[in-house]
PDB file of C-alpha atoms in Angstrom:
ATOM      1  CA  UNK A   1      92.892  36.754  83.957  1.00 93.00           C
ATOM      2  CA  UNK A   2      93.233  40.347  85.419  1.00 93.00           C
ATOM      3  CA  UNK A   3      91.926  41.744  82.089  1.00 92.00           C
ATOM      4  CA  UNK A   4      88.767  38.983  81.646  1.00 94.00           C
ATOM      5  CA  UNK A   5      88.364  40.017  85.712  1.00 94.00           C
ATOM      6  CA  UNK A   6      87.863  43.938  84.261  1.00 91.00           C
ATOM      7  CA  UNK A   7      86.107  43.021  81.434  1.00 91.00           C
ATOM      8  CA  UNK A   8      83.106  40.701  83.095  1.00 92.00           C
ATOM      9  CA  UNK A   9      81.827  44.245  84.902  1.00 86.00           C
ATOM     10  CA  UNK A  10      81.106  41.652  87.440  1.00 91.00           C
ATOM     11  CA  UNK A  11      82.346  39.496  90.373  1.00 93.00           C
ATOM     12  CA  UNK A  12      84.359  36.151  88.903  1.00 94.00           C
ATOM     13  CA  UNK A  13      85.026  32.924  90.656  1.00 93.00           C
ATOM     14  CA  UNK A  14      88.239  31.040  90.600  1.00 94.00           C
ATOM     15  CA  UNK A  15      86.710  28.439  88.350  1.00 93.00           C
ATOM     16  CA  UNK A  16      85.839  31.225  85.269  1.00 94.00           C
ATOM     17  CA  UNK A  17      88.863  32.780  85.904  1.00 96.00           C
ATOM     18  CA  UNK A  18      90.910  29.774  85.630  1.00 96.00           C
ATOM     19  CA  UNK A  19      89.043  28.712  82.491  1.00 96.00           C
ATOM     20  CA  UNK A  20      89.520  32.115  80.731  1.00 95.00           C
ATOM     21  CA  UNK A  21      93.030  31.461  80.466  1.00 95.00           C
ATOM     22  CA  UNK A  22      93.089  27.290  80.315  1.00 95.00           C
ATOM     23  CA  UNK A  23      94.973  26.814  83.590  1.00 96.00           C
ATOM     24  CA  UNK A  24      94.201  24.930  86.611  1.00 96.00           C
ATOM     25  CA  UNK A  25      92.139  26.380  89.735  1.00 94.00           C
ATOM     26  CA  UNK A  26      95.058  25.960  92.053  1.00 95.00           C
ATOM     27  CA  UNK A  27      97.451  27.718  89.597  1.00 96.00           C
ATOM     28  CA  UNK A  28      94.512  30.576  88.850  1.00 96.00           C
ATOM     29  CA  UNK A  29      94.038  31.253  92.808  1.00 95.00           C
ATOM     30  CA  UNK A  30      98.050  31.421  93.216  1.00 96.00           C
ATOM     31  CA  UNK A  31      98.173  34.497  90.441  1.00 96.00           C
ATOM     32  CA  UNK A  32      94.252  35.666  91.394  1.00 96.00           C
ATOM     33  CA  UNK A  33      95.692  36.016  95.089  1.00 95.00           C
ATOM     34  CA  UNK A  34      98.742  37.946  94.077  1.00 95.00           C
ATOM     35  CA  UNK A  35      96.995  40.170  92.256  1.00 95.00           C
ATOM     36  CA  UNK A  36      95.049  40.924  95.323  1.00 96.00           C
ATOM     37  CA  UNK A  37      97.899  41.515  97.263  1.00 95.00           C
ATOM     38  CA  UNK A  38      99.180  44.125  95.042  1.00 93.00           C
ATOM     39  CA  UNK A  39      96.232  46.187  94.753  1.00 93.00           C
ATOM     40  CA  UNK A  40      94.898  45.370  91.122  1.00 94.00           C
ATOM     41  CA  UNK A  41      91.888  42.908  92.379  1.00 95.00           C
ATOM     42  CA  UNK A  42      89.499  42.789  95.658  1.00 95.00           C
ATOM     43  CA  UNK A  43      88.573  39.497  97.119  1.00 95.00           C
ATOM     44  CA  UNK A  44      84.988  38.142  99.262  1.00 92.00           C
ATOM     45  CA  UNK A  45      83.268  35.571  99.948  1.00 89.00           C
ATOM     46  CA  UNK A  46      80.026  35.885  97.845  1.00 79.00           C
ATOM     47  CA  UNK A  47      77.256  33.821  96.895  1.00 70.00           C
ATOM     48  CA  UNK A  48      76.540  34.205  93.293  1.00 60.00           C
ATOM     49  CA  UNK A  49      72.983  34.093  91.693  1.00 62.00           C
ATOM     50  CA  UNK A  50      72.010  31.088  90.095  1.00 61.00           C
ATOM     51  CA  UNK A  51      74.014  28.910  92.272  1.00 57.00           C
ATOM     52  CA  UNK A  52      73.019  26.284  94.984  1.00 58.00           C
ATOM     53  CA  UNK A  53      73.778  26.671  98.531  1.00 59.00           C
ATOM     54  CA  UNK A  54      76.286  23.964  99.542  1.00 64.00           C
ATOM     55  CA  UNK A  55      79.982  24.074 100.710  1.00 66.00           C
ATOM     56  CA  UNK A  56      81.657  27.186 101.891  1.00 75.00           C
ATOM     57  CA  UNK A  57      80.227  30.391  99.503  1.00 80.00           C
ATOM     58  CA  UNK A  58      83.094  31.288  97.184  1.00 84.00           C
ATOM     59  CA  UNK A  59      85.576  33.245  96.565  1.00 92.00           C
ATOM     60  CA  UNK A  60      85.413  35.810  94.351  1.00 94.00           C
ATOM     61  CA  UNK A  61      87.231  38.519  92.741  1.00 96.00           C
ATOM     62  CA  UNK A  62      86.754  41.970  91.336  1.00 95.00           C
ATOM     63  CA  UNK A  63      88.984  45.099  89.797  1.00 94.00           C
ATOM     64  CA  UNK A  64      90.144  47.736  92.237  1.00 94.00           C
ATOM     65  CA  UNK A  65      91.108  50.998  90.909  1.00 91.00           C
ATOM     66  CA  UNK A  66      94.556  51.163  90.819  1.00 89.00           C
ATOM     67  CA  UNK A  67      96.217  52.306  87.954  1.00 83.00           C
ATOM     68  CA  UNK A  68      99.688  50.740  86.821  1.00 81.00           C
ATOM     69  CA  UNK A  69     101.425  51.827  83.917  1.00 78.00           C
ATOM     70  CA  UNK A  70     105.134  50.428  83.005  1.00 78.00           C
ATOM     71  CA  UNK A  71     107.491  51.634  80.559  1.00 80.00           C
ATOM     72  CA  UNK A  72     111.724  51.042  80.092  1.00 82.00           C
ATOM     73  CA  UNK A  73     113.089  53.590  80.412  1.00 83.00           C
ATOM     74  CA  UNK A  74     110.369  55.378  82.570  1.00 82.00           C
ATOM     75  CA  UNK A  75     107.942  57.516  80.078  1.00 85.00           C
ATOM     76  CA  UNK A  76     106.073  60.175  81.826  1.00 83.00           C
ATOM     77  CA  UNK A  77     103.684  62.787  80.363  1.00 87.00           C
ATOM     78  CA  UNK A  78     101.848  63.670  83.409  1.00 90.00           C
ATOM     79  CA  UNK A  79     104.004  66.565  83.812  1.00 92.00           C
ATOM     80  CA  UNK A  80     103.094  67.920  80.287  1.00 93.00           C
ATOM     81  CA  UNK A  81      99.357  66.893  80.846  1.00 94.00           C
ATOM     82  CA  UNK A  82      99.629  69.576  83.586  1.00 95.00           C
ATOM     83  CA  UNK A  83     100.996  72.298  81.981  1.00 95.00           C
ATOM     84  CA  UNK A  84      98.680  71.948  78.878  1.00 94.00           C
ATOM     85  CA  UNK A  85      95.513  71.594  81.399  1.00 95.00           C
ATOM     86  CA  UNK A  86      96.743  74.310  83.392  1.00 95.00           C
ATOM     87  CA  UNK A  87      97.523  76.201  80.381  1.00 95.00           C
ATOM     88  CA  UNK A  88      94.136  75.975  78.965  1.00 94.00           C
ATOM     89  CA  UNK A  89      93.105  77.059  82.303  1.00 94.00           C
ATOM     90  CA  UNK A  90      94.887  80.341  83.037  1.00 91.00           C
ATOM     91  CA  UNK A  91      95.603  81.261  79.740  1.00 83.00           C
ATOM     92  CA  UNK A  92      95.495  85.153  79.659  1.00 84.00           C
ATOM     93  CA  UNK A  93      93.619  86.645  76.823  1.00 88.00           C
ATOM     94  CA  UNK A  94      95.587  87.488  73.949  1.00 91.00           C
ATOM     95  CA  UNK A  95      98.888  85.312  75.121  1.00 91.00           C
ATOM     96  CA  UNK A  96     100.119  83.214  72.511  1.00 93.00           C
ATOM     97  CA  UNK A  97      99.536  79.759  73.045  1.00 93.00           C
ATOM     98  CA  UNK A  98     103.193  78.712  73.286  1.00 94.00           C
ATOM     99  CA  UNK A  99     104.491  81.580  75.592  1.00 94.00           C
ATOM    100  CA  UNK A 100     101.435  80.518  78.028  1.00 95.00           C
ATOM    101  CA  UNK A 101     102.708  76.932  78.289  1.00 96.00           C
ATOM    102  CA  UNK A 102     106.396  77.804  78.561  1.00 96.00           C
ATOM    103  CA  UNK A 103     105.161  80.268  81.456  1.00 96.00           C
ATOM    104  CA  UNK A 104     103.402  77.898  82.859  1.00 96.00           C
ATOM    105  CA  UNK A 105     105.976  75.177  82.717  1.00 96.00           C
ATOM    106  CA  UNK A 106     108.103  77.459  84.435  1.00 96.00           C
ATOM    107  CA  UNK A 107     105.387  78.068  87.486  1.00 96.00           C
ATOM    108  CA  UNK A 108     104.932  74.691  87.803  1.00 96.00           C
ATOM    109  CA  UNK A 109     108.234  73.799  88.291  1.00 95.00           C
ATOM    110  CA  UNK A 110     108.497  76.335  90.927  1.00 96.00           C
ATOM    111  CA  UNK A 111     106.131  75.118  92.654  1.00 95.00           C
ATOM    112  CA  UNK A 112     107.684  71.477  92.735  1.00 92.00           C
ATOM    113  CA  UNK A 113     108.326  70.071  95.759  1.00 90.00           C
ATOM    114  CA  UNK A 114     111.516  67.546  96.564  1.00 87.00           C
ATOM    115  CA  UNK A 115     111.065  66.316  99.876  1.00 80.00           C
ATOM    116  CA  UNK A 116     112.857  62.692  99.531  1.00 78.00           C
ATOM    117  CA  UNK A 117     116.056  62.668  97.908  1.00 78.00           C
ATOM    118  CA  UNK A 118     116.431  66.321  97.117  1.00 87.00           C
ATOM    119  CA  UNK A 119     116.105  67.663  93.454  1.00 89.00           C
ATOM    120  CA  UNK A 120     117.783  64.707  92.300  1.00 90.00           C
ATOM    121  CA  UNK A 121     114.756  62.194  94.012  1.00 90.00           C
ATOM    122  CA  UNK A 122     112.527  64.238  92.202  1.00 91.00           C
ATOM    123  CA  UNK A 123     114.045  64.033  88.971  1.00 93.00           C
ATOM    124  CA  UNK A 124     115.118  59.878  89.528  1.00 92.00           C
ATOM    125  CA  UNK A 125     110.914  59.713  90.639  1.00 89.00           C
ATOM    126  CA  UNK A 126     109.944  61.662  87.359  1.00 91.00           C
ATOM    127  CA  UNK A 127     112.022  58.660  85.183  1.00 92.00           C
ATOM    128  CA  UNK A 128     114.860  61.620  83.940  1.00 95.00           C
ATOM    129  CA  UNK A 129     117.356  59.177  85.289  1.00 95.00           C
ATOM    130  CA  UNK A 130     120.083  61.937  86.803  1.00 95.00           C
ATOM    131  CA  UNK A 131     123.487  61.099  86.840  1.00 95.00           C
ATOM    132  CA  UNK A 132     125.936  63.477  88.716  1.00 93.00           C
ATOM    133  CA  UNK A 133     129.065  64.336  86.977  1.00 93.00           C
ATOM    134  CA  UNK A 134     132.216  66.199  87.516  1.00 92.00           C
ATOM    135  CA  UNK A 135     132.014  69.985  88.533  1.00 91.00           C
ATOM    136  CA  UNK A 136     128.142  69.304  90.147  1.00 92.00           C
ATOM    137  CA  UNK A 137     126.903  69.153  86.522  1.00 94.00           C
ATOM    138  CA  UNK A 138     123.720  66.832  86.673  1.00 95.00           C
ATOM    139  CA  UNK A 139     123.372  65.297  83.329  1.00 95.00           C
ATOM    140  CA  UNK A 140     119.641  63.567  82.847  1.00 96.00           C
ATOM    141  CA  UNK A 141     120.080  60.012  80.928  1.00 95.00           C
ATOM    142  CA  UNK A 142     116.360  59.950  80.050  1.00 94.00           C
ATOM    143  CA  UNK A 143     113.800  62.021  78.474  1.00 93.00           C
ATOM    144  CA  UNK A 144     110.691  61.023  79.961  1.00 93.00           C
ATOM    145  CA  UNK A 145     108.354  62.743  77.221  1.00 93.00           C
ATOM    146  CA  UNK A 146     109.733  60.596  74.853  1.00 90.00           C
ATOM    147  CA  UNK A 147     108.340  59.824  72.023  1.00 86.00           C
ATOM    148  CA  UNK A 148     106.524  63.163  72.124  1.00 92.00           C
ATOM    149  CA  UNK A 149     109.952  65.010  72.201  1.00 91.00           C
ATOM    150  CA  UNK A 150     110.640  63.202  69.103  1.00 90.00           C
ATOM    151  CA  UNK A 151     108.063  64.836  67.574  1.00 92.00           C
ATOM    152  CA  UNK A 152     107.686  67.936  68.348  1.00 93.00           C
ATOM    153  CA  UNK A 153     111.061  68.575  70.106  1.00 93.00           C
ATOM    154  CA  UNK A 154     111.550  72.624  69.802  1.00 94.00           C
ATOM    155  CA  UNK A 155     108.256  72.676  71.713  1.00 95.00           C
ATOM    156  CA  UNK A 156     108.678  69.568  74.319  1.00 95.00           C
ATOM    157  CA  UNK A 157     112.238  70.800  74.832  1.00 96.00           C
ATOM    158  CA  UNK A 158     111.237  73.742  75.621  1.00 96.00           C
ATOM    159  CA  UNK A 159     108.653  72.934  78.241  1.00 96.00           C
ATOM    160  CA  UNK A 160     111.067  70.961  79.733  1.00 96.00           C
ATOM    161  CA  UNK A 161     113.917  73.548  79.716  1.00 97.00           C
ATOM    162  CA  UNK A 162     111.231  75.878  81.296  1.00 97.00           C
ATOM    163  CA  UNK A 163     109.812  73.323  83.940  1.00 97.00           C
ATOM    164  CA  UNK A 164     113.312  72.342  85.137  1.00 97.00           C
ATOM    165  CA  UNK A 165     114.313  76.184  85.266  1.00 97.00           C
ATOM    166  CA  UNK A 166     111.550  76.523  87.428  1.00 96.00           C
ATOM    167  CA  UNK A 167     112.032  73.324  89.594  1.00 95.00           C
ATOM    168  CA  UNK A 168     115.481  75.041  90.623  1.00 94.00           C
ATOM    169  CA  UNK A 169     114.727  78.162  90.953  1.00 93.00           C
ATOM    170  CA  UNK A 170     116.812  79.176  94.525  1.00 87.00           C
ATOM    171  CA  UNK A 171     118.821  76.051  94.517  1.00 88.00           C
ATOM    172  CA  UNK A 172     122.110  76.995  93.338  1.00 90.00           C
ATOM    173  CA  UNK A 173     121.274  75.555  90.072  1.00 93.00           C
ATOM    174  CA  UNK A 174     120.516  76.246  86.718  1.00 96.00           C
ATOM    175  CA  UNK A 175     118.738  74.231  83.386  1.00 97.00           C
ATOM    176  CA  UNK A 176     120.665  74.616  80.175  1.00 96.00           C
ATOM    177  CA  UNK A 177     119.612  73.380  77.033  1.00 95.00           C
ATOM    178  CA  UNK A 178     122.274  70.671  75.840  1.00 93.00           C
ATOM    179  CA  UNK A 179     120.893  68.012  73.682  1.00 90.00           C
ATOM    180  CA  UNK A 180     122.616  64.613  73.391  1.00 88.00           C
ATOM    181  CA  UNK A 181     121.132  61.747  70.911  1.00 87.00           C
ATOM    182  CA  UNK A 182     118.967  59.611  73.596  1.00 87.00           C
ATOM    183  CA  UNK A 183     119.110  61.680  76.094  1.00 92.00           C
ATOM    184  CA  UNK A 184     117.022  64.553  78.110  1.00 94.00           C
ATOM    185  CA  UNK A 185     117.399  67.499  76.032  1.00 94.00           C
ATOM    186  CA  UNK A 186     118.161  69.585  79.754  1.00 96.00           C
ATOM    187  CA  UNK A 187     121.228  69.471  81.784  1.00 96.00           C
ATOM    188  CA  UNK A 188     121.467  71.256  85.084  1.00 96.00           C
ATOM    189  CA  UNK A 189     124.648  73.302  86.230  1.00 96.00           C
ATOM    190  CA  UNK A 190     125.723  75.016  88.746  1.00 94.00           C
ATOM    191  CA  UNK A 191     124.818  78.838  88.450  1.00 90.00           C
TER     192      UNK A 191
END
């Protein structure tokens, strides 16, 4: 229903929505309603053209804005959308392409902030899945840039090495390359 909802490019009534998916009206406002209380639709009370004026005018829904994306284990290339825009950006003149992204990797890691949960928030948030392990290693269970690690992993891995070198920067810490098979490619350890 949510996708014929964002399709129509229009307001949809119970009724259509219901029929688009070959349930009842009582079972379509149950999920329609839901969907409304977690963001993904807006509800009103509309009339619609074409229609007669009798009863209560009805109910209608439309998309909101909210993006959702789900993925197990948590996949995340915003981070590397960053550095590549921010890359393209500030990108000095002459600076191999490469060495600009790993510097900025590096910058924007340092510029990371952690104010729930520590470095270890920010790293659970970011889907790298930290586990703490003896002598304050921090071993990271997921690689969130997955599959894109797969494929180019010298370059991903290195990105990632440089962002997390950045991100702690002053803490105590430090990012070491240490690759494991289905794991993050970066552990951190105490400096």
């Amino acid at each position: 229903m949510y996708f014929y909802i964002r399709r129509a490019r229009r307001p949809i009534t119970r009724d259509e929505a219901a029929a688009s998916v070959g349930i009842s009206r009582k079972l379509a406002a149950f999920h329609l309603d839901k969907l409304v209380d977690v963001g993904l639709l807006r509800a009103d009370y509309q009339p619609l053209p074409g229609t007669r004026r009798v009863g209560r005018t009805p109910k209608v829904y439309r998309p909101t804005e909210l993006e959702i994306r789900v993925a197990i284990p948590q996949r995340s290339h915003d981070v590397l959308t960053e550095i590549l825009l921010e890359t393209v950006l500030t990108g000095a003149e002459g600076e191999q392409a490469r060495d600009a992204a790993v510097r900025v990797a590096g910058e924007i890691g340092e510029r990371a902030e952690f104010p729930e949960g520590g470095i270890e928030g920010f790293l659970e948030r970011h889907g790298y899945e930290p586990e703490r392990e003896a002598g304050g290693r921090v071993r990271l269970r997921n690689c969130p840039f997955h599959p894109l690690a797969a494929r180019s992993p010298e370059l991903v891995c290195r990105l990632n090495h440089a962002f997390l070198g950045g991100c702690v920067t002053g803490s105590g810490m430090r990012a070491e390359l240490s690759p494991r098979a289905g794991e993050c490619c970066v552990e951190l350890r105490p400096a």
